[in-house]
Coordinates of C-alpha atoms in Angstrom, one line a residue:
X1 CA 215.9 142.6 218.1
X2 CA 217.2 145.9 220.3
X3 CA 215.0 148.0 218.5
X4 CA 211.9 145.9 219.6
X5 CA 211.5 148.4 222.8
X6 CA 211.0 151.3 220.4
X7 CA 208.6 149.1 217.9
X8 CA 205.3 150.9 219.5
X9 CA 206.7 154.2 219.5
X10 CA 207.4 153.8 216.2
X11 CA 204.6 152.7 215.0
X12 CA 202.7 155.7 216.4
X13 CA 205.2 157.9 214.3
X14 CA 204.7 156.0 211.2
X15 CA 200.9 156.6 210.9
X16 CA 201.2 160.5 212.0
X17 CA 203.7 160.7 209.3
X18 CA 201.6 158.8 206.6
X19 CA 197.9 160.6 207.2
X20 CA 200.2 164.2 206.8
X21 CA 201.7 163.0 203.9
X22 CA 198.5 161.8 202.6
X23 CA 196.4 165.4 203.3
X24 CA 199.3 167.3 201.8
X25 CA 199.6 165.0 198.6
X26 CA 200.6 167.3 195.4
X27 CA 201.8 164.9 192.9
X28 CA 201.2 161.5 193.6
X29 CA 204.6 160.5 191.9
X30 CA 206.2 163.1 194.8
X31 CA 204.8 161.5 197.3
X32 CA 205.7 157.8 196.6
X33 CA 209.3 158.9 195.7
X34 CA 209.2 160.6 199.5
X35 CA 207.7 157.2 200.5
X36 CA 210.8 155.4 198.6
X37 CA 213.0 157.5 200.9
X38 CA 211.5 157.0 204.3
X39 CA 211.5 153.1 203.4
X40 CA 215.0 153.2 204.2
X41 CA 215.1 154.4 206.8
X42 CA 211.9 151.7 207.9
X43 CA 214.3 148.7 206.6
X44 CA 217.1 150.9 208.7
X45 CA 215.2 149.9 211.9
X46 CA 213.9 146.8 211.0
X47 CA 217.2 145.5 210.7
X48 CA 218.6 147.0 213.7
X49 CA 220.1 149.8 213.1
X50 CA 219.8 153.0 215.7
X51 CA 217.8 155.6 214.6
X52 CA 218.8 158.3 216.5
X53 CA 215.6 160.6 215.4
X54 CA 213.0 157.8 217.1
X55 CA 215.3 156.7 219.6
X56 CA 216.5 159.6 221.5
X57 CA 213.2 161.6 221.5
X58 CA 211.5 158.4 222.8
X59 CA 214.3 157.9 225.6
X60 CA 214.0 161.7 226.8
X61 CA 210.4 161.2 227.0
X62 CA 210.6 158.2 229.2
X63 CA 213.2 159.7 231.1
X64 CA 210.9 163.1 232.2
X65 CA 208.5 160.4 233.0
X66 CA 205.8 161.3 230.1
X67 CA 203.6 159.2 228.7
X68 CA 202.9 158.5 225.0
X69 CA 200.6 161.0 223.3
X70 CA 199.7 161.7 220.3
X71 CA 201.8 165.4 220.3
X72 CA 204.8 163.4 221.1
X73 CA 204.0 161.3 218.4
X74 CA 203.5 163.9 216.6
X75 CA 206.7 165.4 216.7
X76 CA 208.3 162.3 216.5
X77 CA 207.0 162.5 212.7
X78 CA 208.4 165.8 212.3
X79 CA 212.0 164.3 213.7
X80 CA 211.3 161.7 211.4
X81 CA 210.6 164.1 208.2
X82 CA 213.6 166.1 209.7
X83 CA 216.1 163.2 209.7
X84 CA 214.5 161.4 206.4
X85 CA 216.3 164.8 204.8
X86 CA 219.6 164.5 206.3
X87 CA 219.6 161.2 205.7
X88 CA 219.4 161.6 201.7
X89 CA 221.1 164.7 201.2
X90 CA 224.1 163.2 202.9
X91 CA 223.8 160.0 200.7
X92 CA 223.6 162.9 197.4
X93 CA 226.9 164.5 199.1
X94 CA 228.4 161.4 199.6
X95 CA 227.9 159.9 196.3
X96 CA 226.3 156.6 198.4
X97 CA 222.7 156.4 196.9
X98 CA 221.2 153.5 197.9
X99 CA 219.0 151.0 195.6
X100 CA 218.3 151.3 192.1
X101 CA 215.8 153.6 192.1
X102 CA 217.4 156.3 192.5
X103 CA 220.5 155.4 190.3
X104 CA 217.5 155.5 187.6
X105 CA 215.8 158.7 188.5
X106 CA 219.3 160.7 189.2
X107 CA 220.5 162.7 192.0
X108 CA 218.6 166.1 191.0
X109 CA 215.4 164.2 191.9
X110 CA 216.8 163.0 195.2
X111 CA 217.9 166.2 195.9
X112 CA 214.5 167.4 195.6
X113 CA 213.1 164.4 197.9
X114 CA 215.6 165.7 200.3
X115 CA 214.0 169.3 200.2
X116 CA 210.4 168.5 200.4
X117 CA 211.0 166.4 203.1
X118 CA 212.6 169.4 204.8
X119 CA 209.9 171.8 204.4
X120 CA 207.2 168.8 205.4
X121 CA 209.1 168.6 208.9
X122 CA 208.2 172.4 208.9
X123 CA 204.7 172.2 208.1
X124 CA 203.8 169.4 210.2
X125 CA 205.7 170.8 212.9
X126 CA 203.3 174.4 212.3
X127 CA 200.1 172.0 212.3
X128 CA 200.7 170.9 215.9
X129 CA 197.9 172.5 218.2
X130 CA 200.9 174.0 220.7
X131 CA 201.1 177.6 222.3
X132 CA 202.3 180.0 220.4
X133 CA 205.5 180.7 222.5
X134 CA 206.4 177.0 222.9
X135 CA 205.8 176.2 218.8
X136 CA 208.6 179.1 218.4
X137 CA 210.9 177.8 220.3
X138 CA 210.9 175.0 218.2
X139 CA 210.4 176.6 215.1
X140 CA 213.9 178.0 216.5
X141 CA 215.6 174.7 217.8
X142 CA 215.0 173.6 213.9
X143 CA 216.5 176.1 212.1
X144 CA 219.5 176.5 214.2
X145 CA 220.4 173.0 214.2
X146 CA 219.6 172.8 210.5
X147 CA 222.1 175.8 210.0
X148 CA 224.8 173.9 212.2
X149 CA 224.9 170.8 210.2
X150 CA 224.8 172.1 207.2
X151 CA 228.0 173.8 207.8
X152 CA 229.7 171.2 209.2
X153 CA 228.6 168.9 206.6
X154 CA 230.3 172.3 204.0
X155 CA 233.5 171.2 205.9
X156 CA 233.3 167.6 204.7
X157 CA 232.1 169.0 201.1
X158 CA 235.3 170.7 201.0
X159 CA 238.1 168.9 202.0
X160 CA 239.4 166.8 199.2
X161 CA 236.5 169.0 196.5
X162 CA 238.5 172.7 196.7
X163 CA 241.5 174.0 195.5
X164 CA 242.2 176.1 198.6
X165 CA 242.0 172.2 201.1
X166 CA 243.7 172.1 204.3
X167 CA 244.5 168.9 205.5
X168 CA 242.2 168.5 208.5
X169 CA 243.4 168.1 211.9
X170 CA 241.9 166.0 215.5
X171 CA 240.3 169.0 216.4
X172 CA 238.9 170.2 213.1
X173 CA 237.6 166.6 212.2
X174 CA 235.5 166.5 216.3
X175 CA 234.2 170.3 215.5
X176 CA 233.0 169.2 212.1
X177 CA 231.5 166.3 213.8
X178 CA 230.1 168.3 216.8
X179 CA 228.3 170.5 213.8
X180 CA 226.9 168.0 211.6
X181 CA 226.0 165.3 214.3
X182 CA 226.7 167.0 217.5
X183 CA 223.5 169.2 216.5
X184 CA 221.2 167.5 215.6
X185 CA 221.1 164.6 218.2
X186 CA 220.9 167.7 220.3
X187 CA 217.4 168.7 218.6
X188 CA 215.9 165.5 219.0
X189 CA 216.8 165.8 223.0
X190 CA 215.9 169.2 223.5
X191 CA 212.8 169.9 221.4
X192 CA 211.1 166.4 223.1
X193 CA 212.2 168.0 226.5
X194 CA 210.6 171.7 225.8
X195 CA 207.4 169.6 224.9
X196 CA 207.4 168.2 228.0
X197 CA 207.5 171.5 229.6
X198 CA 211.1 170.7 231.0
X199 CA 212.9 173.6 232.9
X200 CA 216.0 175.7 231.2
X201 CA 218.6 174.0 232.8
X202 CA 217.3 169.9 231.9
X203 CA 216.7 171.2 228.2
X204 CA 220.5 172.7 228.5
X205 CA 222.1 169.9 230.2
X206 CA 220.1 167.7 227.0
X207 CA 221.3 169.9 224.7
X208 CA 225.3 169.5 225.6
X209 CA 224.2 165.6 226.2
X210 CA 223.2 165.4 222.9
X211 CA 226.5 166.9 221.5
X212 CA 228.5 164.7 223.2
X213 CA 226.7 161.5 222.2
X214 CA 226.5 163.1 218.6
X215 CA 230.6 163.5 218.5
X216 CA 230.4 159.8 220.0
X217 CA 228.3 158.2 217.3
X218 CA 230.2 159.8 214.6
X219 CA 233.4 158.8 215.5
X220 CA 231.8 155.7 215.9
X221 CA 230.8 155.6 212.5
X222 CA 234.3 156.9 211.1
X223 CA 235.6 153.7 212.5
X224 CA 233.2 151.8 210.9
X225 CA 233.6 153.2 207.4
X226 CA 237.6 152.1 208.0
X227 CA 236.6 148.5 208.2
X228 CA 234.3 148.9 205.1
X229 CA 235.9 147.5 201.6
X230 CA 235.4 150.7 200.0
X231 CA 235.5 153.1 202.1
X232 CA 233.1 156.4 201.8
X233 CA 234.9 158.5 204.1
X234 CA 238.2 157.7 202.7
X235 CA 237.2 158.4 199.2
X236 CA 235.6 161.6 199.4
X237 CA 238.4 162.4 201.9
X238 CA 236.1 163.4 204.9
X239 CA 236.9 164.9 208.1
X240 CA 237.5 161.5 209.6
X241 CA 238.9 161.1 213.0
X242 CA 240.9 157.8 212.5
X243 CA 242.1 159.6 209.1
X244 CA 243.3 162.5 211.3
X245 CA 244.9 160.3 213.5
X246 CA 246.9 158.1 211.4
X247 CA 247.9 162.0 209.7
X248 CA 249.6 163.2 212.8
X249 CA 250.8 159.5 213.7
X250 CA 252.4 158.3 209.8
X251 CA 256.2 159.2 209.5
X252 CA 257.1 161.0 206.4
X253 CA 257.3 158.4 203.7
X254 CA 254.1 156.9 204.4
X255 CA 252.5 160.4 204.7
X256 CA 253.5 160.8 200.9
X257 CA 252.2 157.6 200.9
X258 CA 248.9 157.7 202.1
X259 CA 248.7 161.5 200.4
X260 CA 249.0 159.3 197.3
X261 CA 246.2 157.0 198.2
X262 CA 244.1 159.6 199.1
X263 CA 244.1 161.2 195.6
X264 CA 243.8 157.6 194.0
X265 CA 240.8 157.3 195.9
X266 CA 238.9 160.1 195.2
X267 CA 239.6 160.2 191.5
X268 CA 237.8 156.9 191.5
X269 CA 234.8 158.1 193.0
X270 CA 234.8 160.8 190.9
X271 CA 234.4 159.1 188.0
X272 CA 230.9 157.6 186.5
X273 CA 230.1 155.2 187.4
X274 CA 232.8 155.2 190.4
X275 CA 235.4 153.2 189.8
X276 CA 236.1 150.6 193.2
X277 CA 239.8 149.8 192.8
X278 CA 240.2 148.1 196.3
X279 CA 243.6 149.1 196.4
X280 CA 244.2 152.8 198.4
X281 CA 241.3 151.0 200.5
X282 CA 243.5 147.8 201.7
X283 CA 246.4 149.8 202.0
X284 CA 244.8 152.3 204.2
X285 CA 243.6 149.7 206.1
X286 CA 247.2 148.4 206.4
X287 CA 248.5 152.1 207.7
X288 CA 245.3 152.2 210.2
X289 CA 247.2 148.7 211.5
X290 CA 250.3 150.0 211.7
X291 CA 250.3 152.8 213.2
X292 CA 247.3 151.3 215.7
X293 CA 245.0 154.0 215.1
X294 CA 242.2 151.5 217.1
X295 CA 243.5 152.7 220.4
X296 CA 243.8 156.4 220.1
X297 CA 240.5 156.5 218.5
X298 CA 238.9 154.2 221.5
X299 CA 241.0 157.2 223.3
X300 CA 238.5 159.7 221.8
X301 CA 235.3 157.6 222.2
X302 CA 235.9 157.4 225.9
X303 CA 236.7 161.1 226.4
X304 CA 233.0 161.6 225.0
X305 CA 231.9 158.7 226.9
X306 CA 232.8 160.3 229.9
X307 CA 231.4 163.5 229.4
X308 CA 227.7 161.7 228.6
X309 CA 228.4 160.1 232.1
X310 CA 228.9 163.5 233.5
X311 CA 225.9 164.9 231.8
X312 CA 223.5 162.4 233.3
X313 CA 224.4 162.6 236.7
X314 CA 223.9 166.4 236.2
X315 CA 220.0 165.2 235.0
X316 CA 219.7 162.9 237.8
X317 CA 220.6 165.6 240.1
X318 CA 217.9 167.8 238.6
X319 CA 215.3 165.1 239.1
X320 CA 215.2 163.2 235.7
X321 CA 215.2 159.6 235.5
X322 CA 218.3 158.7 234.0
X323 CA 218.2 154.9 233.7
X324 CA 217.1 154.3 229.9
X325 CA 219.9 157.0 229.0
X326 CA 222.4 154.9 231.2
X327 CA 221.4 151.5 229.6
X328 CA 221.9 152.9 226.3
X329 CA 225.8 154.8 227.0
X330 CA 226.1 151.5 228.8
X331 CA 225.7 149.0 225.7
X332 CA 227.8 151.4 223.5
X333 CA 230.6 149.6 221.9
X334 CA 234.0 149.3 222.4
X335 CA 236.9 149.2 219.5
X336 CA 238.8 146.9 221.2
X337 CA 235.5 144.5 221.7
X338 CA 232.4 144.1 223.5
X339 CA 229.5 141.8 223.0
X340 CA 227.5 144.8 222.8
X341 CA 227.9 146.1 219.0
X342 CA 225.5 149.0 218.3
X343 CA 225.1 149.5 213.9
X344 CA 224.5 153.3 213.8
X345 CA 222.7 154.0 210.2
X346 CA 222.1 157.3 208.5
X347 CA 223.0 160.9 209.6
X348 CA 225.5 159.3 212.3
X349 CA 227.5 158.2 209.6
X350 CA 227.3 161.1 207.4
X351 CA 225.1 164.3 208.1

């Protein structure tokens, strides 16, 4: 199990999270429905999946050279309310609710869910006995990062869903993804390192680490979603970087083509319940193939994975133990194989 390093850490989180949810309890039906939601993402790492808002807080923690605590756990609960609410609102946006439960309750409710876990990120984070300049900055760090993915998640929301939809180039698709990924990896990195009282530079250098990695991991995950029999991105025609790609690569017959799979697509997920003909799927598969869209997108991962590399040596310059952040870009997949096959869940593959 890779996640079994984080297990304690995690652990911590979990019980911060659950006595907060416990002394703000409303509606007891609220709070189970919120409970319903952060199970996933529980099952999430269970199973082995990265989740980036326990993982990269922990691993800039170990890397200043802090011990645990219980105000590092406790903002690790507030990263944890923080991400529960990407991770549902981009399941809502994406049409990709998991289980039944909320197939039963409807999207309004989840919606909702989404919110309160929001604001509960907020409150907890206000609870936190921390000066009042450093709790600010945080306060700050939040918002803005909150702002940034939301508009680059309005990108996605728009592409195949307006009338006025441009079809999305390389570098629209990587600013989209540096917005609603890019951000917020940054936020877990930077608000652990101005807890641990880090200097302006470390927390900068973290905060353009953690947009690199963040454009990594999504592109990562638009890969993924290729390979997929029905294919999320493709349907709700996201900025995807392999889907840019294969635009500026397809000669002009099969860009008609795949313009007609595209619409196909998406007028199946429209529809309720979404219709899953596997057809524009397999054949966008087939152009991915074709046009070997695997290689220039491993082109694009290792342009970012160069840049992390740059970015630590910049934090082991400045004195911060780099090794835990190394082992991690180290084990980071390659496309074109590896042994080493990181499942990235939740707000990396949407939000």
């Amino acid at each position: 199990m890779r996640n079994q390093r984080y297990v304690p850490a995690f652990q911590r989180m979990l019980l911060v999270a659950d006595d907060f949810l416990k002394a703000c309890e409303l509606d007891p039906l609220h709070t189970r429905l919120i409970q319903a939601s952060l199970n996933q993402l529980r099952h999430d790492f269970f199973i082995d999946k990265m989740v980036p808002a326990l993982v990269f807080p922990e691993m800039t923690r170990q890397a200043l050279g802090f011990a645990p605590s219980p105000l590092f756990d406790a903002l690790g609960a507030v990263h944890f309310f923080f991400y529960g609410f990407l991770d549902l609102t981009d399941d809502v946006e994406d049409r990709d609710l998991k289980g039944f439960l909320w197939q039963d309750i409807g999207e309004p409710a989840a919606i909702n869910i989404g919110t309160s876990l929001l604001f509960l990120s907020f409150n907890l984070l206000n609870s936190l006995p921390l000066e009042s300049e450093l709790k600010l900055n945080l306060y700050g760090q939040f918002a803005e990062a909150g702002y940034a993915l939301t508009v680059g998640q309005h990108r996605d929301l728009l592409s195949l869903r307006s009338s006025t939809y441009q079809v999305p180039t390389l570098d629209d698709a990587l600013t989209t993804h540096l917005l609603k990924t890019g951000s917020s990896l940054a936020l877990y990195l930077t608000s652990t390192a101005a807890l641990a009282g880090a200097s302006l530079e470390i927390r900068d250098t973290f905060e353009s680490l953690g947009h690199v990695l963040g454009i990594f991991l999504q592109v990562l995950g638009d890969w993924r979603d290729t390979e997929l029999t029905y294919s999320p991105d493709f349907a709700n025609g996201c900025q995807s970087v392999p889907l840019c790609l294969l635009r500026s690569r397809v000669n002009e017959e099969d860009g008609l083509f795949l313009d007609a799979l595209l619409a196909k697509a998406h007028e199946g997920a429209l529809r309720q319940p979404a219709a899953t003909d596997p057809l524009p799927f397999d054949m966008y598969r087939y152009l991915v193939r074709k046009y070997e869209i695997v290689g220039h997108t491993q082109a694009v991962l290792n342009r970012y994975c160069d840049q992390a590399s740059q970015h630590l040596d910049s934090l082991q310059r400045q004195g911060v133990n780099t090794d835990g952040l190394r082992d991690f870009l180290e084990r980071l997949p390659s496309l074109c194989g590896s042994d080493h096959v990181e499942t990235v869940s939740g707000s990396v593959d949407g939000l």
